[in-house]
Coordinates of C-alpha atoms and ligand atoms in Angstrom, one line a residue:
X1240 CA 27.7 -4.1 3.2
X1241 CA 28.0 -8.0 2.7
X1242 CA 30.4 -10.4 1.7
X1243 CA 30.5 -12.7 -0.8
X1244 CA 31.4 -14.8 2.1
X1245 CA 28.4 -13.5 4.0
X1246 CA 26.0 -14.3 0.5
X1247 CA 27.3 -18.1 0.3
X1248 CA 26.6 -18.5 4.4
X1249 CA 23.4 -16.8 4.5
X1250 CA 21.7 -18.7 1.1
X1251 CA 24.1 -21.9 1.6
X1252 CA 25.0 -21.3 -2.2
X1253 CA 28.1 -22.0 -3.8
X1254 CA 31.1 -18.9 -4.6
X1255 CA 32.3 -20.4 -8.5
X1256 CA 34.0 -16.9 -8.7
X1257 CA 35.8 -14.6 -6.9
X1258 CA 36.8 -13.7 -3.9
X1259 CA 34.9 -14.5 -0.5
X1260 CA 36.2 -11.3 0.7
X1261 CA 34.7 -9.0 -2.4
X1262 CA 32.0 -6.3 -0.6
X1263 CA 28.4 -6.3 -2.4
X1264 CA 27.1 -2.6 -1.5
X1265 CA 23.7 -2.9 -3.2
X1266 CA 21.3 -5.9 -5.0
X1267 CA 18.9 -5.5 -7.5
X1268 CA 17.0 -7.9 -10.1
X1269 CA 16.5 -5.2 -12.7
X1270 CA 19.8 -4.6 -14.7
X1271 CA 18.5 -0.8 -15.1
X1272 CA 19.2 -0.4 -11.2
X1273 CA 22.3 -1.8 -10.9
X1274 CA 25.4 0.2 -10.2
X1275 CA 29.5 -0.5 -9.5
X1276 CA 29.2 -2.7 -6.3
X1277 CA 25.8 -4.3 -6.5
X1278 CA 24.9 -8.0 -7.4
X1279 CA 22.6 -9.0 -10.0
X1280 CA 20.0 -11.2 -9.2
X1281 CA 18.7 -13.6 -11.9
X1282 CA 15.2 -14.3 -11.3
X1283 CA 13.4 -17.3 -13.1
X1284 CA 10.0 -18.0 -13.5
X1285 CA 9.5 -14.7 -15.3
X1286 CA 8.1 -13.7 -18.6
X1287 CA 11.7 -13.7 -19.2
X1288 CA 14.6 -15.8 -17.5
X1289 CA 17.1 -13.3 -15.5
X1290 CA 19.9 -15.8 -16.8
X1291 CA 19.9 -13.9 -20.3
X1292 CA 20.8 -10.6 -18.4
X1293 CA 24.4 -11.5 -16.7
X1294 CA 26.1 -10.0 -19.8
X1295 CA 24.1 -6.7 -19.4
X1296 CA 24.6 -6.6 -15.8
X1297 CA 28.1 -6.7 -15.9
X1298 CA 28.0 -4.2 -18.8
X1299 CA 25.6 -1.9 -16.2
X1300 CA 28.2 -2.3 -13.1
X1301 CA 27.6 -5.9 -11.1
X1302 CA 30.6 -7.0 -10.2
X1303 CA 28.5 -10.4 -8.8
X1304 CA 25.7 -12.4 -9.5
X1305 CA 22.9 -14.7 -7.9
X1306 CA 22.4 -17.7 -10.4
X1307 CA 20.9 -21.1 -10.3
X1308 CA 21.9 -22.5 -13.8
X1309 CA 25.8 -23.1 -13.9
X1310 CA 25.6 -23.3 -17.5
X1311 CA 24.0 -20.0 -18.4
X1312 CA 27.6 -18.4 -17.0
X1313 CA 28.0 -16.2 -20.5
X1314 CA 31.6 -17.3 -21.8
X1315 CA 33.7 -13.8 -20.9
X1316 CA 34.6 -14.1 -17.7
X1317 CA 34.1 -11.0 -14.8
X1318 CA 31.5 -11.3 -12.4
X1319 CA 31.5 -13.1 -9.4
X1320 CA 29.0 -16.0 -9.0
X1321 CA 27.0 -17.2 -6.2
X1322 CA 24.9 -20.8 -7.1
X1323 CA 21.9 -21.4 -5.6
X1324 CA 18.9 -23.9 -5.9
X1325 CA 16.2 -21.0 -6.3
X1326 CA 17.1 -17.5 -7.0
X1327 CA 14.5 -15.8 -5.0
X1328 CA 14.1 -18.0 -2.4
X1329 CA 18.3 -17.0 -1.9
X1330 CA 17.6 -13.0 -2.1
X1331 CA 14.9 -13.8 0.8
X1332 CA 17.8 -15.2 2.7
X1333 CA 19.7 -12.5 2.0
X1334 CA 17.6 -10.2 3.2
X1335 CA 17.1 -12.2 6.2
X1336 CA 20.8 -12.1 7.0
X1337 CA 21.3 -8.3 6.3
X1338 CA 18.3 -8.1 8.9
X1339 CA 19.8 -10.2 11.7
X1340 CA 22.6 -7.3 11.7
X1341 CA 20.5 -4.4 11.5
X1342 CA 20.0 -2.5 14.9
X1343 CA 17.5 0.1 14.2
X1344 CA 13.6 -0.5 14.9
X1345 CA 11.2 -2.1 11.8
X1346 CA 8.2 -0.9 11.4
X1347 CA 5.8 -3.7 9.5
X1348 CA 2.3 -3.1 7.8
X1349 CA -0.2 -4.9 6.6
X1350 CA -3.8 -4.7 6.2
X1351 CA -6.4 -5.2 3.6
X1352 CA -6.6 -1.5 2.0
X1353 CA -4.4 1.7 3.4
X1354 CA -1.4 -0.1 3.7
X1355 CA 0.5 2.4 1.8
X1356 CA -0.9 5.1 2.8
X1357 CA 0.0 4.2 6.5
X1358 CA 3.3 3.7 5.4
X1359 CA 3.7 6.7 3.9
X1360 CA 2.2 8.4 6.9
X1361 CA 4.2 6.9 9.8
X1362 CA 7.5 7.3 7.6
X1363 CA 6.2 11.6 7.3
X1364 CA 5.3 11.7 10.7
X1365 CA 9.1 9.5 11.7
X1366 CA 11.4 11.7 9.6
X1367 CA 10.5 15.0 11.1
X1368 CA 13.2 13.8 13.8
X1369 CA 14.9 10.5 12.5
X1370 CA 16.5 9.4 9.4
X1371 CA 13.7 7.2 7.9
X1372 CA 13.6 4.1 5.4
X1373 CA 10.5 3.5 3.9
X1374 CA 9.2 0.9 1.1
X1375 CA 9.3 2.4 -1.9
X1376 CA 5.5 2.8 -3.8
X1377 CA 3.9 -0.5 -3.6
X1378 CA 6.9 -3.1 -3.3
X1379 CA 5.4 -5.2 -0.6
X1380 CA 5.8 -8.7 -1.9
X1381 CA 8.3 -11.7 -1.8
X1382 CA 10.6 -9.6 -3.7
X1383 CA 9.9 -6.2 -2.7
X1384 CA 10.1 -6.5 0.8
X1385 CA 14.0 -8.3 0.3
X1386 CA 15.0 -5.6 -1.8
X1387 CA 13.2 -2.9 0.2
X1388 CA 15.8 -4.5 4.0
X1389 CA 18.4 -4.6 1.7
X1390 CA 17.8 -0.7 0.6
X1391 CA 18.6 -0.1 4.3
X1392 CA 21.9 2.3 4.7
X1393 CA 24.1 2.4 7.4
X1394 CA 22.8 5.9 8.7
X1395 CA 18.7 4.9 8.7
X1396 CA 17.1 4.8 12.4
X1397 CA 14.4 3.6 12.0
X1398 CA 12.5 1.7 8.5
X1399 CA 8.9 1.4 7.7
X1400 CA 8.0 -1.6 5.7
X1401 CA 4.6 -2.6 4.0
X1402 CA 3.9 -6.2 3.3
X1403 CA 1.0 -7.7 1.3
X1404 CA -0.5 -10.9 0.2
X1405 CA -2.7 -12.5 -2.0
X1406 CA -2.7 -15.9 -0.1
X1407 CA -2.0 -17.6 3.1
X1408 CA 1.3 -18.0 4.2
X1409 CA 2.8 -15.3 2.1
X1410 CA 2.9 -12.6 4.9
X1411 CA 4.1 -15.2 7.5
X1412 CA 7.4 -15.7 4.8
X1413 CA 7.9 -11.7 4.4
X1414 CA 7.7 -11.1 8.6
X1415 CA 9.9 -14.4 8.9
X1416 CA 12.6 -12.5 7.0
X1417 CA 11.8 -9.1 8.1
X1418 CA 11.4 -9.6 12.0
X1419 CA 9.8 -7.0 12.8
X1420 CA 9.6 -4.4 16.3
X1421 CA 6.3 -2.6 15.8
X1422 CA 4.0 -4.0 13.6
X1423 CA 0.9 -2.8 12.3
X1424 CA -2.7 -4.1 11.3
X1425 CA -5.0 -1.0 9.3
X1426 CA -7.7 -3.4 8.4
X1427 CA -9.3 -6.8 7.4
X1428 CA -11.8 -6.3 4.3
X1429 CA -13.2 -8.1 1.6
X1430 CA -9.7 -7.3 -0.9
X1431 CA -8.3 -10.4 -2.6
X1432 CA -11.5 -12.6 -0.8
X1433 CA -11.0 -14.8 -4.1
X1434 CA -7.9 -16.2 -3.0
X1435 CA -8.9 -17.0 0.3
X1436 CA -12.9 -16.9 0.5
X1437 CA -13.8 -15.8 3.7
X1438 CA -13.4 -12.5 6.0
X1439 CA -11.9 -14.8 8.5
X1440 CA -9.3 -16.8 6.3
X1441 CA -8.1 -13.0 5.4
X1442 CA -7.5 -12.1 8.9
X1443 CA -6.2 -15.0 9.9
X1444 CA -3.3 -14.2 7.0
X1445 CA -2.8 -10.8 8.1
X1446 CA -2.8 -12.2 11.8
X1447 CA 0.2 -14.1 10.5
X1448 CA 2.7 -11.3 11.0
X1449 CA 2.2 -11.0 14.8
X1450 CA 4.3 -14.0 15.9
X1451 CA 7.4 -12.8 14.0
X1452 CA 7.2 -9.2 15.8
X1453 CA 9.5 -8.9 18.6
X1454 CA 7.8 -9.5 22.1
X1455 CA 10.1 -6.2 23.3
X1456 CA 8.2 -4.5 20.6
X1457 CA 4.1 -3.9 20.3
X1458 CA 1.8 -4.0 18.0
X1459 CA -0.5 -1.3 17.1
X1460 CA -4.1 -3.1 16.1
X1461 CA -7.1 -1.1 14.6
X1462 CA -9.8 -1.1 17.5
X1463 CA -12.5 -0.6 14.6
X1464 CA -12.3 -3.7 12.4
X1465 CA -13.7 -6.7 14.9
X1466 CA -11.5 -9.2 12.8
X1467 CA -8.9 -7.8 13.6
X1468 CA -9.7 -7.0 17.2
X1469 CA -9.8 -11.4 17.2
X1470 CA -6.0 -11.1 16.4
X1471 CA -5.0 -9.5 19.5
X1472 CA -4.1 -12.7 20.9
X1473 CA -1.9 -14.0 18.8
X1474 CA 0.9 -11.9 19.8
X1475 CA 2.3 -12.1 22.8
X1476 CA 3.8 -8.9 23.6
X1477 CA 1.8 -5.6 24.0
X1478 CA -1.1 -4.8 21.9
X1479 CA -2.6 -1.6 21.7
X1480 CA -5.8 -0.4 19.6
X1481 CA -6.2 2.6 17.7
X1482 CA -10.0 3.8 16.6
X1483 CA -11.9 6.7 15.3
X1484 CA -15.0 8.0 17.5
X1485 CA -14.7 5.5 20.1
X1486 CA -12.3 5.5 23.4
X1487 CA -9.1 3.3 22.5
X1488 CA -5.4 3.1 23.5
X1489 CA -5.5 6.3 20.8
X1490 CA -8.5 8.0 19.2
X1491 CA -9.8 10.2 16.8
X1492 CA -12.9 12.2 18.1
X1493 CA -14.6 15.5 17.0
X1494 CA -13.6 14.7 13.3
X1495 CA -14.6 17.7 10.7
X1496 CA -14.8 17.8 7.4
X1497 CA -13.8 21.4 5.2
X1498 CA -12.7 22.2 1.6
X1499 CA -9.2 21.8 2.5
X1500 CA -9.1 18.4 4.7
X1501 CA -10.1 17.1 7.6
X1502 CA -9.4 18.8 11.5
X1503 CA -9.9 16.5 14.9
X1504 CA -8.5 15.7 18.2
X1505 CA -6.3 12.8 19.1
X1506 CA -6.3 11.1 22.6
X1507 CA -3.5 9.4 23.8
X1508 CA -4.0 8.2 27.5
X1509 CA -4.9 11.1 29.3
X1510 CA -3.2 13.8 26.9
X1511 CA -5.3 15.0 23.6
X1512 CA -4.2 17.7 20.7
X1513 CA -5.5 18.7 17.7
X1514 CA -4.6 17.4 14.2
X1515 CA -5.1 18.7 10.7
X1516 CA -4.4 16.7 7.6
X1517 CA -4.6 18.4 4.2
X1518 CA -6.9 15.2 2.8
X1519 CA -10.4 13.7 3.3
X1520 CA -12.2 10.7 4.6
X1521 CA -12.6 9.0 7.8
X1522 CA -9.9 5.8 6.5
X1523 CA -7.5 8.4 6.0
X1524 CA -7.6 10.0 10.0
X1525 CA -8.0 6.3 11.1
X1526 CA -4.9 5.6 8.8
X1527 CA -2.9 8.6 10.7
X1528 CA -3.4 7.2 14.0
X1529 CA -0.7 4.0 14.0
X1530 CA 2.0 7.2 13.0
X1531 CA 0.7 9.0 15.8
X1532 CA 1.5 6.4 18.5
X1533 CA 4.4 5.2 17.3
X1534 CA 5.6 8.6 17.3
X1535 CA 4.6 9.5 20.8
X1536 CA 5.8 6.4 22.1
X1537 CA 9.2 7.0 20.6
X1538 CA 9.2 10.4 22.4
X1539 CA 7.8 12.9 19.7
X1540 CA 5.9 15.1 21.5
X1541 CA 2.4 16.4 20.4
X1542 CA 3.6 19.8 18.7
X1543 CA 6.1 18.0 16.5
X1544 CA 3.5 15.2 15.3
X1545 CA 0.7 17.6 14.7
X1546 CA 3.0 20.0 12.7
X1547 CA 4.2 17.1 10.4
X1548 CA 0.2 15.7 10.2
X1549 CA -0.2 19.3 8.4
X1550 CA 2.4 18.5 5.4
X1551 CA 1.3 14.7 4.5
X1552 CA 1.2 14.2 1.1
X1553 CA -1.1 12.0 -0.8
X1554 CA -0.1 9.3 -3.5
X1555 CA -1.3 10.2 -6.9
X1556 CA -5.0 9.0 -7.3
X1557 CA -5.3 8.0 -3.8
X1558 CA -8.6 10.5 -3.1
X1559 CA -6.4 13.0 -5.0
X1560 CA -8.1 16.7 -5.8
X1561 CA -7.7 17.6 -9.6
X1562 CA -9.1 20.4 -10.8
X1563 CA -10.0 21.2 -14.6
X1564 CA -8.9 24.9 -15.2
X1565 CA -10.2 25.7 -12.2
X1566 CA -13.5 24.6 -12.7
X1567 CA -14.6 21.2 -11.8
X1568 CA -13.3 19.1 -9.1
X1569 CA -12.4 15.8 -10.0
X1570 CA -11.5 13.4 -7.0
X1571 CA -9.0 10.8 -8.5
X1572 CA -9.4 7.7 -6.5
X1573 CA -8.7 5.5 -8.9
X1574 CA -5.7 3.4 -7.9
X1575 CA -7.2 0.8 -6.6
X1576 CA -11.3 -0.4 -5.7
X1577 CA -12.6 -3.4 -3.5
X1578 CA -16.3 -3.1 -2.0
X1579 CA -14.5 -1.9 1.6
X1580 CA -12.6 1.0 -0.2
X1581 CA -15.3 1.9 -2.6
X1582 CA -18.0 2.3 -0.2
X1583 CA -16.0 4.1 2.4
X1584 CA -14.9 6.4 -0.7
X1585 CA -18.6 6.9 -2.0
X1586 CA -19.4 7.9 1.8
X1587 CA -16.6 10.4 2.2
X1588 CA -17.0 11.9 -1.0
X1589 CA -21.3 12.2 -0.7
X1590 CA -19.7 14.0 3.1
X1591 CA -17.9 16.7 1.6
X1592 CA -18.2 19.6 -1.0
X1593 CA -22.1 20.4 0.2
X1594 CA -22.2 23.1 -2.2
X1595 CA -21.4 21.1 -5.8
X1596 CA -23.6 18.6 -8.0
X1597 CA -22.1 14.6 -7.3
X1598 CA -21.5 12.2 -9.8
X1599 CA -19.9 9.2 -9.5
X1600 CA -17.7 7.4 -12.0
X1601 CA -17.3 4.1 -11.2
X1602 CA -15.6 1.2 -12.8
X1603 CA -15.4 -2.2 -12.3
X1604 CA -13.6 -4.3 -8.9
X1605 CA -11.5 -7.2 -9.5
X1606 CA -10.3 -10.0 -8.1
X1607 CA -14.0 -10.7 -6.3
X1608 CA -14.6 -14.6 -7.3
X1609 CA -17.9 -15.8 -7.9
X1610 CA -19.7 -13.2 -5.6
X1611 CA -18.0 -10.3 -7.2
X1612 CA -22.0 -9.7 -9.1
X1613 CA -23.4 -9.7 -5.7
X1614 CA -20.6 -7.1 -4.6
X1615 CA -21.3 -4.5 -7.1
X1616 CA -25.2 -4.7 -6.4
X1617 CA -23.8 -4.1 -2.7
X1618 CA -21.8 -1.2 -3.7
X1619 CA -25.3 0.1 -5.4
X1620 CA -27.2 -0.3 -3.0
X1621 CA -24.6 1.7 -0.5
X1622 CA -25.6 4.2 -3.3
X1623 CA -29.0 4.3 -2.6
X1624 CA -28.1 4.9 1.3
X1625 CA -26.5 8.0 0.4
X1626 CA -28.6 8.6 -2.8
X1627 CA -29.7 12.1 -2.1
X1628 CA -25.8 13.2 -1.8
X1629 CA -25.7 12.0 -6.3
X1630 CA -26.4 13.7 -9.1
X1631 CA -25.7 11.1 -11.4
X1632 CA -23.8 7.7 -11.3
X1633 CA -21.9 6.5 -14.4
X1634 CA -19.9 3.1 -14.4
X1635 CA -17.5 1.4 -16.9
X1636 CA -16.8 -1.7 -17.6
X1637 CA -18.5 -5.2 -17.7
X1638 CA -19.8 -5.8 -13.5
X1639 CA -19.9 -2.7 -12.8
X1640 CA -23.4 -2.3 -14.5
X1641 CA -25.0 -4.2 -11.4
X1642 CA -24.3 -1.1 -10.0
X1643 CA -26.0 1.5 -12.4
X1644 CA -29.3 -1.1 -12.6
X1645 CA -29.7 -0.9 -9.1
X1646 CA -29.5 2.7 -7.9
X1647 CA -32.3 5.1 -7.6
X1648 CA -30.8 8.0 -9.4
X1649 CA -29.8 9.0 -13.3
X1650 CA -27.5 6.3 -14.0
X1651 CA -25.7 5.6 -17.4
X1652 CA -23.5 2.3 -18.2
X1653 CA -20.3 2.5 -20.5
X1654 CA -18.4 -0.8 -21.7
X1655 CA -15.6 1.8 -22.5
X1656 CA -14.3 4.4 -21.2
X1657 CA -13.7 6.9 -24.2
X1658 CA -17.9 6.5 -24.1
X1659 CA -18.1 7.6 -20.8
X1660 CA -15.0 10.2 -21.2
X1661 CA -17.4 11.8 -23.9
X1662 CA -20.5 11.4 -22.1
X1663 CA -19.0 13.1 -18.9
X1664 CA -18.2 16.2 -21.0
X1665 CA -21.7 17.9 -20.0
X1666 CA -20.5 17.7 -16.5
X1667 CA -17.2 20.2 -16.8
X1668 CA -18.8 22.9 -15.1
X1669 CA -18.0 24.6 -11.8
X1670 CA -21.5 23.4 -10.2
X1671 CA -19.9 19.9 -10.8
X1672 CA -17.7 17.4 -9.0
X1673 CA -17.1 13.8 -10.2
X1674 CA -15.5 11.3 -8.4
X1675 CA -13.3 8.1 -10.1
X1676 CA -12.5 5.2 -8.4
X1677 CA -12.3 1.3 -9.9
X1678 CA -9.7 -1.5 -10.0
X1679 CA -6.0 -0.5 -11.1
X1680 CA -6.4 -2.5 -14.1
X1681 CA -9.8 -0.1 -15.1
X1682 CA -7.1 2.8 -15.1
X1683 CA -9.8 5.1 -15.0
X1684 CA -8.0 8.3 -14.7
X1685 CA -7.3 8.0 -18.4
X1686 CA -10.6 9.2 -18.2
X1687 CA -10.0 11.5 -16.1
X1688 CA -6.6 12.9 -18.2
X1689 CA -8.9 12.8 -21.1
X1690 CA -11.4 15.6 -19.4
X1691 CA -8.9 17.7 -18.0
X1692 CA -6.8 17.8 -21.4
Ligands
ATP222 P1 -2.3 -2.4 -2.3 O1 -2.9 -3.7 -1.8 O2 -2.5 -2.0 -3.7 O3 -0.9 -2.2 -1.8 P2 -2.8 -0.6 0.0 O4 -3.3 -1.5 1.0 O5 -1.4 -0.2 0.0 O6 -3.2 -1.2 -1.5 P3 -3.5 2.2 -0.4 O7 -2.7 2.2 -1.7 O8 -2.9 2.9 0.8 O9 -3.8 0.7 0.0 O10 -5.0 2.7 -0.6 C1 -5.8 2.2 -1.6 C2 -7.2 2.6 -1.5 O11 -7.8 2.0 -0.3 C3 -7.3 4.1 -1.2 O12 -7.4 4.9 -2.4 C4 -8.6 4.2 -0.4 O13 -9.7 4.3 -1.3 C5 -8.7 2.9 0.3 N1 -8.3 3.0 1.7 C6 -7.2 3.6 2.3 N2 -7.2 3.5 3.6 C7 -8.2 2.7 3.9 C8 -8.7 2.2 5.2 N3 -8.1 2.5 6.3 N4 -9.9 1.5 5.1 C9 -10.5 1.2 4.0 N5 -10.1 1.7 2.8 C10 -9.0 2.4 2.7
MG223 MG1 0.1 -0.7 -1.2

């Protein structure tokens, strides 16, 4: 794949070992995924310092490593060292040159909330004809998205990558090494506002990977989300908007809800087809339209996108349907929460099931700053938009409570969650179905393991 010749040129580090000529086939900063031609890279800055791991990664197969401290070199010798200043800062660069000789079409998203899911769909909706790379789970930072080019094998066509951020400036590194073709904007919400305190500052961040997208390529905007309709002009290739009820470049319209997903019709110019997707909630059929037109525009024709739409899979606890010994429904949603993602859930979940009992288990949302009070009342009062569509609403947590004092139906509030787990027993019946979302760090479906044990 590269060289160790190639590795010096693209990071301008140093060979102390080996020969220029020796071929790394794979890179990895965990020893445990290294294997006979890779190249360990020793991250610093850790919990723990990747130096102390060159005598295991030799042991597990490297035959090279990326280093910055010289003297860390444990005394047998074997590997092959490259010496940089900063470790990951040289993996970035590698990444950056492996991309330079790649000659398939990059796929880049971004977005507030849905970014995997996207990801996952376009890649679905892509493999049905074409030998797809696609990020693996969540790895969307200044490490993952390196190691996610470098995963790219000599018989992919195309690759689908998702980048995130926390702060400014970090999605304008990741597109700077990934250079992407066709890049993709799901949304601008409130998620991670506490870095960067405003709507705008957060589209402006995301807006960030438009100038590194290849003017020959497009980008695919959603139409919905006036933030990040403002973007359009920052790229100067083609844009084209994607929307749900509304006339766009490509649109959802006619959007049902049944017990087993979600049907509607897709425009596309002057050509429209019905779609089926075995999941619920209007994010999700918004989420499947950037798949769609890529698709189409890379000559998939309706039959063969609609057919693949029908076996999408969804990411555990991503608006996932458990059932308890087929009785209740439980609606695992809780990988993630921000006050976009938790609303829109609330709403698609108080849409669907008309014949069952609601309650909603919710737990707390990170990350929110000094207004994150105000945006749990918000979430409550959402509630009390929907409120005949509840049966109950419990919560968990510590903020979350803003939530159960402010909504006009039965409400309990649970610092733990065995508390609630035990409370929520009443509930197991067929009439029932609860609904979990919160933060990751809530894990809430313990709770929900805990019922259906
Ligand atoms: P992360 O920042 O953790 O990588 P992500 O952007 O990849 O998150 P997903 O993992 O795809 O997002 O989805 C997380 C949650 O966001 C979903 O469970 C759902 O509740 C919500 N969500 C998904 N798509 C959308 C959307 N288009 N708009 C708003 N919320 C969405
Ligand atoms: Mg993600």
């Amino acid at each position: 794949m590269l060289t160790l010749a190639e590795i010096c040129q693209a990071t301008g580090g140093r060979l102390v070992a080996g020969q220029p000529s020796l071929k790394i086939d794979t890179f990895h900063f965990d020893t445990r995924m290294l294997s006979s031609q890779s190249m360990f890279i020793a991250l610093t800055g850790g919990a723990r310092d990747g130096h102390d791991f060159l005598q295991t990664a030799k042991e597990n197969g490297a035959i090279a490593a990326l280093i910055s401290d010289i003297t860390q070199i444990p005394q047998q010798e074997g590997m092959a060292y490259v010496v940089v200043e900063d470790t990951a800062m040289g993996f970035a660069n590698i990444a950056k040159f492996y991309r330079s000789k790649l000659q398939i079409p990059i796929i880049a998203v971004t977005g507030s909330n849905g970014k995997t899911t996207t990801k996952d769909m376009i890649a679905h909706i892509l493999e049905s004809k074409k030998k797809t790379f696609k990020t693996y789970k969540n790895y969307n930072n200044h490490l993952g998205v390196p190691l996610s080019l470098l995963q790219i094998g000599p018989d992919h066509e195309i690759a689908v990558l998702e980048m995130g951020m926390n702060h400014a400036g970090e999605i304008d590194f990741l597109a700077s090494i990934a250079k992407p073709d066709i890049s993709v904007i799901v949304n601008v919400t409130d998620a991670h506002i506490e870095y960067l305190g405003s709507k705008e500052n957060i589209a402006k961040a995301k807006g960030e990977l438009l100038p590194h997208t290849s003017p020959n390529g497009f980008a695919i905007l959603n139409g919905d989300n006036p933030y990040v309709v403002n973007l359009r002009d920052l790229y100067p290739g083609k844009a084209y908007f994607f929307r749900t009820g509304e006339s766009a470049d490509i649109y959802a319209s006619e959007i049902q809800t049944t017990d087993r997903g979600t049907l509607y019709k897709v425009h596309i110019g002057k050509s429209s087809f019905t779609c089926t997707i075995p999941m619920f909630g209007l994010h999700n059929v918004s989420n499947t339209l950037p798949g769609i037109f890529i698709a189409n525009q890379l000559g998939y024709n309706s039959e063969e996108i609609a057919n693949s739409l029908t076996t999408l899979t969804i990411s555990p606890m991503r608006f996932e349907l458990v059932k308890h010994s087929g009785q209740t429904v439980m609606i695992n949603d809780a990988y993630n929460a921000s006050p976009t993602s938790m609303k829109s859930s609330i709403t698609t979940f108080s849409g669907i099931l008309p014949h069952l009992r609601k309650v909603l288990v919710l737990g707390d949302m990170f990350e929110l700053g000094e207004q994150s009070i105000d945006f749990h009342r918000g979430v409550g009062e959402h509630i009390n938009t929907l409120s005949n569509s509840f049966q109950m609403v419990v919560t968990v947590g510590d903020h979350s409570r803003y939530i159960s004092e402010l909504v006009g139906v039965p409400a309990r509030h649970f610092e733990k969650k065995e508390q609630a787990a035990e409370f929520l027993q009443q509930f197991l019946t067929p009439e029932y179905a609860l609904l979990f979302k919160g933060s990751r760090g809530m894990k809430l479906e313990e709770i929900v393991s805990s019922l259906t044990n």
